[in-house]
Coordinates of C-alpha atoms and ligand atoms in Angstrom, one line a residue:
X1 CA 26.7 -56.6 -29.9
X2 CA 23.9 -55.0 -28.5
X3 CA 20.7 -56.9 -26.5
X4 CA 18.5 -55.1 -27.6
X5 CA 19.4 -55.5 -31.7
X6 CA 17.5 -52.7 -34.1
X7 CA 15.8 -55.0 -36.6
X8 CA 17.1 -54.6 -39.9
X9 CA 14.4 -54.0 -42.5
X10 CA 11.5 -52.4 -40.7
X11 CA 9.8 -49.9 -43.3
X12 CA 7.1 -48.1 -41.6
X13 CA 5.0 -48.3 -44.5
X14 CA 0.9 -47.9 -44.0
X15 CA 1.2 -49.5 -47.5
X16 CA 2.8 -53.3 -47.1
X17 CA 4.6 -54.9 -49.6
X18 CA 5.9 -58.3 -49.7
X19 CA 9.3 -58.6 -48.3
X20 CA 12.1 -58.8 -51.0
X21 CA 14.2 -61.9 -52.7
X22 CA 17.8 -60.6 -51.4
X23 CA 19.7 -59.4 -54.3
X24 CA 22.9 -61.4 -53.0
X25 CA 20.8 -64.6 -54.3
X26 CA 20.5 -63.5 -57.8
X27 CA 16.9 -64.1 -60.1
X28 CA 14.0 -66.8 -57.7
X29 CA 14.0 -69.0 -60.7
X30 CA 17.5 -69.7 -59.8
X31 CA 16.9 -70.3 -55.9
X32 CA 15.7 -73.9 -56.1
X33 CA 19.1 -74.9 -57.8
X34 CA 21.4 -73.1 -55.6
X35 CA 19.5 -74.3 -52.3
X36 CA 20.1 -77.7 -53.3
X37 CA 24.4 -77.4 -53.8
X38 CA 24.7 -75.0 -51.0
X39 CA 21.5 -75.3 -48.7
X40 CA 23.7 -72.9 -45.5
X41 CA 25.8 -71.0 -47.8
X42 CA 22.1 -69.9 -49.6
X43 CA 20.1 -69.2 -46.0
X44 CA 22.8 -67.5 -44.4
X45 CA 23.3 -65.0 -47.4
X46 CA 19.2 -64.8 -48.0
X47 CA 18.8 -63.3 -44.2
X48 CA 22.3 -61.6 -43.9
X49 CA 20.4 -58.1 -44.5
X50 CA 17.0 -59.0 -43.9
X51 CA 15.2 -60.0 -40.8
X52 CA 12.3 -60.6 -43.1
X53 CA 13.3 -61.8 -46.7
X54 CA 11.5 -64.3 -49.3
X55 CA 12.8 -66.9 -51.6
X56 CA 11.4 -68.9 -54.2
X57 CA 11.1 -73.0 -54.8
X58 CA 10.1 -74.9 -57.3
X59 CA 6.7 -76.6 -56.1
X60 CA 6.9 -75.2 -52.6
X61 CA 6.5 -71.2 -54.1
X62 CA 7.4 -68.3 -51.8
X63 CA 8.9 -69.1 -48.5
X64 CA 9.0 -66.2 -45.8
X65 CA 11.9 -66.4 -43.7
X66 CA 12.5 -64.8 -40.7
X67 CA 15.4 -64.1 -39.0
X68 CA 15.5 -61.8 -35.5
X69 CA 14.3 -63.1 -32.4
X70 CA 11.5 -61.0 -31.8
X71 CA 9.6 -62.8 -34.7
X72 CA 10.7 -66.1 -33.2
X73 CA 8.7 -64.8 -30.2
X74 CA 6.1 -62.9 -32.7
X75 CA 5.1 -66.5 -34.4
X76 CA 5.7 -69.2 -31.4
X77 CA 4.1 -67.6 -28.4
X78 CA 2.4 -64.3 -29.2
X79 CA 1.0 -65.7 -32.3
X80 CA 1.1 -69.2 -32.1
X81 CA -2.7 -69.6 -33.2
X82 CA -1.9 -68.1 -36.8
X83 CA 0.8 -70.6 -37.4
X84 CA 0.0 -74.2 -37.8
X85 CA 2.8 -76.8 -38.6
X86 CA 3.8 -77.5 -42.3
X87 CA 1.9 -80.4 -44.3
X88 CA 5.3 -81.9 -44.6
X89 CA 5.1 -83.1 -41.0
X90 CA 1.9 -84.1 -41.2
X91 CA 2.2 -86.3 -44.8
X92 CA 5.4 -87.8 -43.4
X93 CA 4.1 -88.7 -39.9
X94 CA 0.7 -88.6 -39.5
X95 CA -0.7 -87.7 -36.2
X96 CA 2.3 -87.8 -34.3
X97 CA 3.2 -85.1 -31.7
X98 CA 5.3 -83.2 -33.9
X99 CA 2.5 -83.0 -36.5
X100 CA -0.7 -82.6 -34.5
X101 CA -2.6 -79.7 -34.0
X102 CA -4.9 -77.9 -31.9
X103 CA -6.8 -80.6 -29.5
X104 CA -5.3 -83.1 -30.5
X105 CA -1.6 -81.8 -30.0
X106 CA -2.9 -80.9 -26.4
X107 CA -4.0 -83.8 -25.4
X108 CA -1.3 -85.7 -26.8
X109 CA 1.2 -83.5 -25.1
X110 CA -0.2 -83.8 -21.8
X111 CA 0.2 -88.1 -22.2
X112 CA 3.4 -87.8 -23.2
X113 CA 4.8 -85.1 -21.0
X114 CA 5.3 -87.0 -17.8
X115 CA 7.7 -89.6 -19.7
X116 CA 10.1 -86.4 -20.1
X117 CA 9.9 -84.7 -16.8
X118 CA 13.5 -84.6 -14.8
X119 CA 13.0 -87.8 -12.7
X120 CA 12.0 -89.5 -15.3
X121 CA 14.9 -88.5 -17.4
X122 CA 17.2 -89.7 -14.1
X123 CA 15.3 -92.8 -14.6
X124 CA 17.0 -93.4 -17.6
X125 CA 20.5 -92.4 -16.9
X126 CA 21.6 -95.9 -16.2
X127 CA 20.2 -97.6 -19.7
X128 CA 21.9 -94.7 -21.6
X129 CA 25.2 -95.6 -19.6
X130 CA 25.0 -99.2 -20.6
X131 CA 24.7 -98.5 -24.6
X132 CA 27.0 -95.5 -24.3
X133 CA 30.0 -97.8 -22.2
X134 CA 28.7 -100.8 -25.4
X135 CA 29.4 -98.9 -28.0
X136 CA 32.7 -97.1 -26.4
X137 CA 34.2 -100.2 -25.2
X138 CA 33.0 -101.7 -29.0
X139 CA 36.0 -99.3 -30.1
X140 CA 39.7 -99.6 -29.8
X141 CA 42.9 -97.6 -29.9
X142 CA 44.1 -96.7 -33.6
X143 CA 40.9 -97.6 -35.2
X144 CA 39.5 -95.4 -37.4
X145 CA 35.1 -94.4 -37.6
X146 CA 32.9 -92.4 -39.4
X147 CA 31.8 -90.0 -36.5
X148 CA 28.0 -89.6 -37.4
X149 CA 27.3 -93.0 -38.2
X150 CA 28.5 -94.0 -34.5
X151 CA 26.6 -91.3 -33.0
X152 CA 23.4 -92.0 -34.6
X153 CA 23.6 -95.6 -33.7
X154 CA 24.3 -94.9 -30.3
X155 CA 21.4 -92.5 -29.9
X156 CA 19.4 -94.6 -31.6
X157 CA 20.4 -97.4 -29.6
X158 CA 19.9 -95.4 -26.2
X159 CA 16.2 -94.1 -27.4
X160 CA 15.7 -98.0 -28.5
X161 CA 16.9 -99.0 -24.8
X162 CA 15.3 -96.1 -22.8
X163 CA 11.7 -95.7 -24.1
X164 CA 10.8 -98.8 -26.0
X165 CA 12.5 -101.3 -23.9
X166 CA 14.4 -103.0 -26.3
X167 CA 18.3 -103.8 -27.0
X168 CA 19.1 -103.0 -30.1
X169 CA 22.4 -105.3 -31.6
X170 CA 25.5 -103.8 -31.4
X171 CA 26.3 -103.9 -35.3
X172 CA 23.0 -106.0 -36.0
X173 CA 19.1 -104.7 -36.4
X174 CA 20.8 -102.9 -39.6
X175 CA 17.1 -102.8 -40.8
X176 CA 15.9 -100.8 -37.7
X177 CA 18.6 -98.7 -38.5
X178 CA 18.8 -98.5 -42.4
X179 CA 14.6 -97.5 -41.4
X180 CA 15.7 -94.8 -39.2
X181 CA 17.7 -93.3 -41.7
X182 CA 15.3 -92.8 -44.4
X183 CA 12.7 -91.3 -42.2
X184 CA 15.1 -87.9 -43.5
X185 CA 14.5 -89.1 -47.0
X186 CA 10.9 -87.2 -47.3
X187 CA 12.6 -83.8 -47.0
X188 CA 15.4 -84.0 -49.5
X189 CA 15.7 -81.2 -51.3
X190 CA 15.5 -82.5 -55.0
X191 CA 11.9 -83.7 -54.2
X192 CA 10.9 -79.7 -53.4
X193 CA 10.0 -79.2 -56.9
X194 CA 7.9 -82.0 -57.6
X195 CA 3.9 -82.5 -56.3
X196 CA 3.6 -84.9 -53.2
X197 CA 2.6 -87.5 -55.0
X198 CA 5.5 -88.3 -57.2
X199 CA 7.3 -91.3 -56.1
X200 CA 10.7 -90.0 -56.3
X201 CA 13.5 -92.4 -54.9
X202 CA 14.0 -90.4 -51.6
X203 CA 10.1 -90.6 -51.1
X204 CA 10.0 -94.1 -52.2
X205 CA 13.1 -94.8 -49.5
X206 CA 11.4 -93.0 -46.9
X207 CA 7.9 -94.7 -47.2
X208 CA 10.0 -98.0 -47.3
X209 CA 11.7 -96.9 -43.7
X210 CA 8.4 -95.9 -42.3
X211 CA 6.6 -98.8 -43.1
X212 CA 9.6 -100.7 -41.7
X213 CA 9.4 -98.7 -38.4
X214 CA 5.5 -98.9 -38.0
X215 CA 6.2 -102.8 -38.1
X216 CA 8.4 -102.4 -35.7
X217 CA 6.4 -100.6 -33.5
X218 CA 3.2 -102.7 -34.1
X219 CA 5.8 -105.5 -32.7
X220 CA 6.4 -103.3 -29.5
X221 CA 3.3 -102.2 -28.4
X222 CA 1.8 -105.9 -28.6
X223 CA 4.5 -107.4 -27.0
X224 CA 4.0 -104.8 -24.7
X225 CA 0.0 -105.7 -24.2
X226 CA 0.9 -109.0 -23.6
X227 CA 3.7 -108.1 -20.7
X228 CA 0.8 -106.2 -19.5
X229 CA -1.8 -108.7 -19.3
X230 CA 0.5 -110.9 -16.9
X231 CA 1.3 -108.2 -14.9
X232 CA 5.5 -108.1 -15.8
X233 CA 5.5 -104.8 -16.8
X234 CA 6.7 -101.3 -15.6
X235 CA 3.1 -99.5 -15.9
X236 CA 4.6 -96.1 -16.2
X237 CA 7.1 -96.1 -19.1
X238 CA 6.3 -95.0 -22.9
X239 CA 4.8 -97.7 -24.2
X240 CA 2.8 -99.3 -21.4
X241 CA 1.4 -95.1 -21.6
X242 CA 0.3 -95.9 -24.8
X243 CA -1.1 -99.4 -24.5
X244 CA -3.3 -98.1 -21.9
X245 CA -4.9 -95.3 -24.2
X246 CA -5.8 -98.4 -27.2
X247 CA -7.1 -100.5 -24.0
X248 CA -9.6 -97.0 -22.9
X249 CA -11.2 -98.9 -25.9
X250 CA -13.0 -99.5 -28.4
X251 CA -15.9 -96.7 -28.9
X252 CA -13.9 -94.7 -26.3
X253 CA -9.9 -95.1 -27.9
X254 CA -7.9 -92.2 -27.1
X255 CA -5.2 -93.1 -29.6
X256 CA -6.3 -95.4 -32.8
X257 CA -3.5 -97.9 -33.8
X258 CA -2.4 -96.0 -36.4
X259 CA -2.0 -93.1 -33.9
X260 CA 0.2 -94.8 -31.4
X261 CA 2.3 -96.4 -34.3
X262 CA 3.0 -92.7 -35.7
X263 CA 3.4 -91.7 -32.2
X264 CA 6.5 -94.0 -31.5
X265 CA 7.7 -93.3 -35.4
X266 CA 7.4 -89.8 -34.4
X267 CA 9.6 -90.0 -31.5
X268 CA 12.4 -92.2 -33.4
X269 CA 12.5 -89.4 -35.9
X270 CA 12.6 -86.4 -33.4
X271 CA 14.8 -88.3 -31.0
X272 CA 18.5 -89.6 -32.3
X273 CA 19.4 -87.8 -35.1
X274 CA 19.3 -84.6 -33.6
X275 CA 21.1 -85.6 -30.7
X276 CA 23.5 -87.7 -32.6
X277 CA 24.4 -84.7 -34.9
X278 CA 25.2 -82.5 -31.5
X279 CA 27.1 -85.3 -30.3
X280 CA 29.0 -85.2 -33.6
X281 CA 30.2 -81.8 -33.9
X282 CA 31.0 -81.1 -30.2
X283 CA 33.3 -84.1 -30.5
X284 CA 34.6 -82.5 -34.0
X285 CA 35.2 -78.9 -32.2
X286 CA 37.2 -81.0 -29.1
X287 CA 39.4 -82.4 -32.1
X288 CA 40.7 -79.1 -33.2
X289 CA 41.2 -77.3 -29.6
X290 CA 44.4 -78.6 -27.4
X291 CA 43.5 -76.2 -24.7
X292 CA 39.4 -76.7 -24.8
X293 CA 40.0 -80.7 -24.9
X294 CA 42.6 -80.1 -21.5
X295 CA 39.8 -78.3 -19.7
X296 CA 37.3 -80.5 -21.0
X297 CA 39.9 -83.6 -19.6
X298 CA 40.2 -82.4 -16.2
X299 CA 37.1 -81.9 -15.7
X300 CA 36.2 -85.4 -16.5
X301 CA 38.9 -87.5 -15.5
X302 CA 38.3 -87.1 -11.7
X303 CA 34.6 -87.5 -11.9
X304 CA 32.7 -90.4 -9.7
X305 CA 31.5 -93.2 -11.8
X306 CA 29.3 -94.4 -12.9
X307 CA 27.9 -90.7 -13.7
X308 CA 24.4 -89.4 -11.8
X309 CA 22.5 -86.1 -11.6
X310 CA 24.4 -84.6 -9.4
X311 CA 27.7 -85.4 -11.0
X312 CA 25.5 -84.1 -14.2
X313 CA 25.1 -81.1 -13.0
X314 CA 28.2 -80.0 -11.8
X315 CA 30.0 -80.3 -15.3
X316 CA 30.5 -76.4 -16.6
X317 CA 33.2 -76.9 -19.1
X318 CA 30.9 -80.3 -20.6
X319 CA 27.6 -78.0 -20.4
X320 CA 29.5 -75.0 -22.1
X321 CA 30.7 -77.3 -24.9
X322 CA 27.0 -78.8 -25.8
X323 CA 25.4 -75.3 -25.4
X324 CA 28.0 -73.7 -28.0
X325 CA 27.6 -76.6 -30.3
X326 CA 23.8 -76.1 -30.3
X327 CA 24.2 -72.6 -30.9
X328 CA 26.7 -72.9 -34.1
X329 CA 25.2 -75.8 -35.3
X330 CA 21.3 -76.3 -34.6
X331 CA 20.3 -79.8 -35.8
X332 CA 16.7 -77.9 -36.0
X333 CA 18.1 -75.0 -37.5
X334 CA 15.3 -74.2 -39.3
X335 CA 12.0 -74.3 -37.6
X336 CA 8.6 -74.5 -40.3
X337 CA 4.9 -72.8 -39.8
X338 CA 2.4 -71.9 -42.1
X339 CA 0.8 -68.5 -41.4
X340 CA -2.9 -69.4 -41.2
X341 CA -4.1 -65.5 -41.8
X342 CA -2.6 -62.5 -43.7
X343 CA -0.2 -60.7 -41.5
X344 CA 2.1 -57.9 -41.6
X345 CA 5.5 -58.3 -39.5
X346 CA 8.3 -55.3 -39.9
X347 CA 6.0 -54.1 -42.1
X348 CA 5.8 -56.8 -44.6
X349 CA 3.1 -58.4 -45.8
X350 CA 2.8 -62.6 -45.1
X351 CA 0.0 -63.4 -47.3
X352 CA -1.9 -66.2 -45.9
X353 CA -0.8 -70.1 -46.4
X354 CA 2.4 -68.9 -46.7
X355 CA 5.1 -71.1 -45.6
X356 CA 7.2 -69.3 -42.9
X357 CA 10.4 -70.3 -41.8
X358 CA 12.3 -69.4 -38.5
X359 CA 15.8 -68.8 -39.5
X360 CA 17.3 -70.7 -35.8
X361 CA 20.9 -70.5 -37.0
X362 CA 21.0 -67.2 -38.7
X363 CA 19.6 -66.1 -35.6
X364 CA 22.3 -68.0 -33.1
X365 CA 25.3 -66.8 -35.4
X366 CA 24.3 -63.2 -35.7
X367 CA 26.6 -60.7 -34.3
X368 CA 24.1 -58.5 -33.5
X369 CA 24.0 -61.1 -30.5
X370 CA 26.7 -62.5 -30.5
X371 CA 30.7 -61.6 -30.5
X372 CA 32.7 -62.9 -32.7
X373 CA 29.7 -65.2 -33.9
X374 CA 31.6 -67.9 -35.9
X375 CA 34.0 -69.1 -33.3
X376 CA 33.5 -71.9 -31.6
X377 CA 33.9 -70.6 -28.1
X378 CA 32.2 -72.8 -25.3
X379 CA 33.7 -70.5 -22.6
X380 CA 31.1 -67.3 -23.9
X381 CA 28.7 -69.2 -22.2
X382 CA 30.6 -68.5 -18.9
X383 CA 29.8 -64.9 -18.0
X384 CA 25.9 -65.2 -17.6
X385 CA 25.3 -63.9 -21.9
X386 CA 22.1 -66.4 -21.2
X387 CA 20.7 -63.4 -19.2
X388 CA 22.4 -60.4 -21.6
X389 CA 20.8 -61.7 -24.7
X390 CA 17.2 -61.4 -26.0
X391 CA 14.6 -64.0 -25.6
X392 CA 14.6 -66.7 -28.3
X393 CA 18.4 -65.4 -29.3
X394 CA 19.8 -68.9 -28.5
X395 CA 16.4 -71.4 -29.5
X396 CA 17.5 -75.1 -30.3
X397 CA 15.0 -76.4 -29.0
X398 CA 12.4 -74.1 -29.6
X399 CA 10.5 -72.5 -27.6
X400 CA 6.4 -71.7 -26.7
X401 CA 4.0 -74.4 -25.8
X402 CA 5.2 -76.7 -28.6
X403 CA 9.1 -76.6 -27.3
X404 CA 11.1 -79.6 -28.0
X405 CA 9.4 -82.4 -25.0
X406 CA 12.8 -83.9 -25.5
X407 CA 15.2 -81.1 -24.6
X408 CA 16.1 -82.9 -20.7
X409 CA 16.4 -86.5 -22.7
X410 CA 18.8 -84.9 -25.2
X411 CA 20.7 -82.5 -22.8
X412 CA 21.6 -85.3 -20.4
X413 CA 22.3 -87.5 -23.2
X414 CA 24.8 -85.7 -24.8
X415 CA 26.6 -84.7 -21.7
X416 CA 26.8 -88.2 -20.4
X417 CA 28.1 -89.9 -23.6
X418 CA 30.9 -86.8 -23.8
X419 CA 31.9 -87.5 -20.6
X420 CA 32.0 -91.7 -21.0
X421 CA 33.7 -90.9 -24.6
X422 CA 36.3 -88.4 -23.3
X423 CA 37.4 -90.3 -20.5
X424 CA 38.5 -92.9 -22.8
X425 CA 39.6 -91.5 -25.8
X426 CA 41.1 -88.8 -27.5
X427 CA 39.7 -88.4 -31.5
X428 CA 41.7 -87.1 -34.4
X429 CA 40.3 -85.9 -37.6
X430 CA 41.5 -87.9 -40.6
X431 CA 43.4 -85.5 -42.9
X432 CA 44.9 -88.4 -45.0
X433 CA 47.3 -85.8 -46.5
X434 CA 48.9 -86.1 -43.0
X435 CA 49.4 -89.1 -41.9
X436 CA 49.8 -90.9 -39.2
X437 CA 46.8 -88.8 -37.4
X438 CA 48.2 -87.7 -33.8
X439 CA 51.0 -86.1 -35.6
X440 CA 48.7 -83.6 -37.1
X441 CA 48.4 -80.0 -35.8
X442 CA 45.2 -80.0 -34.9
X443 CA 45.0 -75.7 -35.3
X444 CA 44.7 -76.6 -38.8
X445 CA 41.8 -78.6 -38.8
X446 CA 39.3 -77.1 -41.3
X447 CA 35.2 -76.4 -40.5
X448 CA 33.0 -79.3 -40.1
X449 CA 32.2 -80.7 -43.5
X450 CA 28.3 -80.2 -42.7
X451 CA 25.0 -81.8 -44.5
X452 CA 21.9 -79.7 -44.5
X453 CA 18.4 -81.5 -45.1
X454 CA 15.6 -81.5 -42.6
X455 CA 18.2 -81.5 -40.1
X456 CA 22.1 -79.9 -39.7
X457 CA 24.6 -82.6 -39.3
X458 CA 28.2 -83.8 -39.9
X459 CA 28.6 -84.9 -43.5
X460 CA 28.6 -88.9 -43.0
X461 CA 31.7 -90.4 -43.7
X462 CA 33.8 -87.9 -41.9
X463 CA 36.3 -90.0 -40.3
X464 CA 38.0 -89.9 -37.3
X465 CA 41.2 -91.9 -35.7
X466 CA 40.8 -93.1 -31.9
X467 CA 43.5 -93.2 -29.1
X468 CA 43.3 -94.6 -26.2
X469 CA 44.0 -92.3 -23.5
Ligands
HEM501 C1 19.8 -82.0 -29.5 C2 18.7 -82.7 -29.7 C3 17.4 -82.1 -30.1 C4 17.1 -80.9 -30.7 C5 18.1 -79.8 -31.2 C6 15.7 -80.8 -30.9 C7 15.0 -79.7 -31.4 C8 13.6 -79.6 -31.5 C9 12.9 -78.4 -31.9 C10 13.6 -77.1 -32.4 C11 11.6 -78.7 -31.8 C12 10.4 -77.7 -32.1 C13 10.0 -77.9 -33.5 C14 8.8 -76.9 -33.8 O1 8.4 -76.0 -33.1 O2 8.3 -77.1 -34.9 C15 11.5 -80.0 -31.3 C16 10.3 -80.7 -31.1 C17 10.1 -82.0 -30.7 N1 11.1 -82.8 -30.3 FE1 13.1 -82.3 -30.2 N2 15.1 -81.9 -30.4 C18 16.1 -82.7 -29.9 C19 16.0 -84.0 -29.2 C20 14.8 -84.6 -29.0 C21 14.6 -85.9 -28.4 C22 15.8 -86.7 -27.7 C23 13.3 -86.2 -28.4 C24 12.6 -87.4 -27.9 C25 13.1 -88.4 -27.3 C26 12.6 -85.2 -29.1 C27 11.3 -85.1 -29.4 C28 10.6 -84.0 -29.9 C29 9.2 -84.0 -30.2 C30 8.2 -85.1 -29.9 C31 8.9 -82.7 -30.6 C32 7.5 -82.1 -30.9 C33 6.9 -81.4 -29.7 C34 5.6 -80.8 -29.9 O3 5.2 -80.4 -31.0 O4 4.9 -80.7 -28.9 N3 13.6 -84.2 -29.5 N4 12.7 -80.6 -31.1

């Protein structure tokens, strides 16, 4: 492992070419098909020997990927201007944050950024204890769940609780929900090939979710005007934010309707699955490790309750464990632009509207960075490798001006409902081969089945067995 990594494929050519498809992926016509079985299994092999390598889609054409951190810090801060977000984004959510550009990204930004600064986070500490401790004490010894589906609804419960002000039903509000999930339905991968406008099923599910979700937060943002009005209501949180840019009105509106809608849509998208998928797969890695989930136990068990900052921040083995699990598994973990110029980079040529794409786990398992890359090792995080590896080497959240505003929400959310979970119970993979679960040695417990659309998560409908402890 070395910090400062040679990149792999840089030519010195005063003649560019376009980087090459990687032999390892056999003829483009065939990449489409073999994305869509094996989505990782494809990127990994496309950018095991190049830090710049192309492949080829159906509908989409030639995607650039990158894969060595100096691009990451090439394309997100020294060039940010020549990239501008993919039209995915911006067909699925309008004029959201995450789509927005230019001015109109800024300004946003700067509306929304003090809702996410670290008191404001603290503020929320207690609401995500509540749904965590609901949804926790909801479970009981010896029965068995499917891991993501609990941890998306409990994120999205907690997001539903925090920002909008609203408790969600424990097993009810299944439309909210069912909405939620289909959000993820505009970037399947068997819609690639075909033009926007086919109404595929995924795309029809996902417009059906998004409607349902912009209803939902018409609802909020009225009730929330009303509130307003008779003076009940906090005039600092999320939505009272963006009430009060609608009432700068009407030939003066910061934010049209339609904005503020896509705004909060925006944030339900960006702001539980991703979380709930970290949540996921650090509990799956505590499964499989007697002597990770003992460390991890006394750390916890002692702890004063219920959990603050302070107590927060003075969690090393907890911290460790969420840090590795964003490294091996990114729920962004691949990060779209579209280069806005031609370019050269190693030496290759990006023509311009290309789509470029930011290889984040290829990056974060490369053992040009990393020992031993593909072990799940939490305690690699002890000996200061934050400081020994290059910028943008370990970039889950991003990184540049347009960095995940969520990072602090996510961070403290994840560590809290670890700590509120492990403190209760222990979780056993369900090998039904070997039965009844605690008798299993857990050693043997294979790799994370894992799903790879527009975000990296377990494969719904991995189940797990809970004991109390
Ligand atoms: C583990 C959890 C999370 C991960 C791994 C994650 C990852 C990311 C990444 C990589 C980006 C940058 C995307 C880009 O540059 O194109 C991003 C942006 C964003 N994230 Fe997160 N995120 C997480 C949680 C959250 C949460 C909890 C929220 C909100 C409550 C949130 C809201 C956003 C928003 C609004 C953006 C767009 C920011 C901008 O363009 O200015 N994220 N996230």
């Amino acid at each position: 492992m070395s910090s400062d990594a040679q990149t792999r494929n840089e030519q010195g050519s005063s003649n560019p070419q376009l980087p090459p498809y990687p032999d390892a992926l056999g003829h483009p016509l065939t990449h489409s098909i073999r994305t869509m079985h094996k989505p990782l299994m494809f990127r990994d092999n496309l950018c095991k020997h190049h830090d710049v390598s192309r492949s080829y889609f159906f509908g989409a054409g030639d995607i650039y990927n990158l894969s060595h951190p100096k691009l990451f810090k090439h394309v997100l801060i020294d060039n940010r201007e020549s990239f501008g977000k993919s039209d995915d984004f911006r067909i699925a959510f309008g004029e959201g944050l995450v789509a927005s550009e230019g001015g109109q990204w800024q300004q946003q930004r700067q509306i929304l950024q003090p809702l996410f600064t670290q008191n404001k986070i603290d503020s929320y500490i207690s609401g995500m204890t509540e749904q965590i401790h609901r949804r926790a004490d909801s479970w009981e010894s010896g029965m068995t769940i499917d891991l993501q589906r609990e941890m998306r609804r409990l994120t999205l419960d907690t997001l539903f609780a925090t920002l909008f002000g609203r408790k969600l039903a424990l097993e009810g509000d299944s439309d909210i929900h069912n909405a939620a999930v289909q959000l993820h339905d505009w970037f399947t991968p068997t819609s690639y090939p075909l033009p926007e406008w086919v109404p595929t099923p995924a795309r029809r599910r996902f417009k059906r979710g998004r409607s349902k979700l912009r209803t939902i937060a018409g609802e909020l943002l009225s009730k929330k005007a009303s509130a307003m009005t008779d003076n009940s209501s906090n005039p600092d949180d999320l939505l009272s934010t963006l009430v009060n840019l609608r009432e700068q009105t009407d030939d003066n509106a910061m934010l049209t309707d339609k904005q503020l809608r896509d705004q909060i849509v925006t944030l339900i998208f960006a702001g539980h699955d991703t979380t709930a998928s970290t949540l996921a797969l650090a509990l799956y890695e505590l499964s499989r490790d007697e002597d990770l989930q003992s460390c991890f136990h006394d750390e916890i068990d002692n702890i004063e309750t219920p959990i603050d900052r302070v107590t927060l921040n003075s969690l090393p083995v907890t911290d460790q464990i969420v840090t590795e699990t964003l490294r091996m598994y990114p729920a962004v973990y691949v990060i779209p632009r579209i280069a806005e110029r031609e370019m050269t980079m190693m030496d290759y040529r990006i023509p311009n509207q290309s789509q470029v794409w930011l290889g984040v786990r290829q990056v974060q398992t490369d053992e040009r960075f990393y020992e031993s890359p593909d072990t799940f090792d939490p305690s690699r995080w002890e000996e200061g490798i934050k400081q020994s590896i290059p910028d943008f080497a370990f970039a889950p959240f991003g990184g540049g001006p347009r960095f995940c505003i969520g990072r602090q929400f996510a961070l403290t959310e994840a560590k809290l409902a670890l700590a509120i979970i492990g403190r209760k119970y222990t979780l056993h993979r369900i090998d039904h081969s070997d039965y009844p679960p605690e008798s299993q040695n857990h050693s043997n417990t294979p790799d994370p089945p894992l799903t790879a659309d527009m975000t990296l998560r377990l494969t719904p409908g991995t189940e797990f067995y809970l004991s109390e402890r």
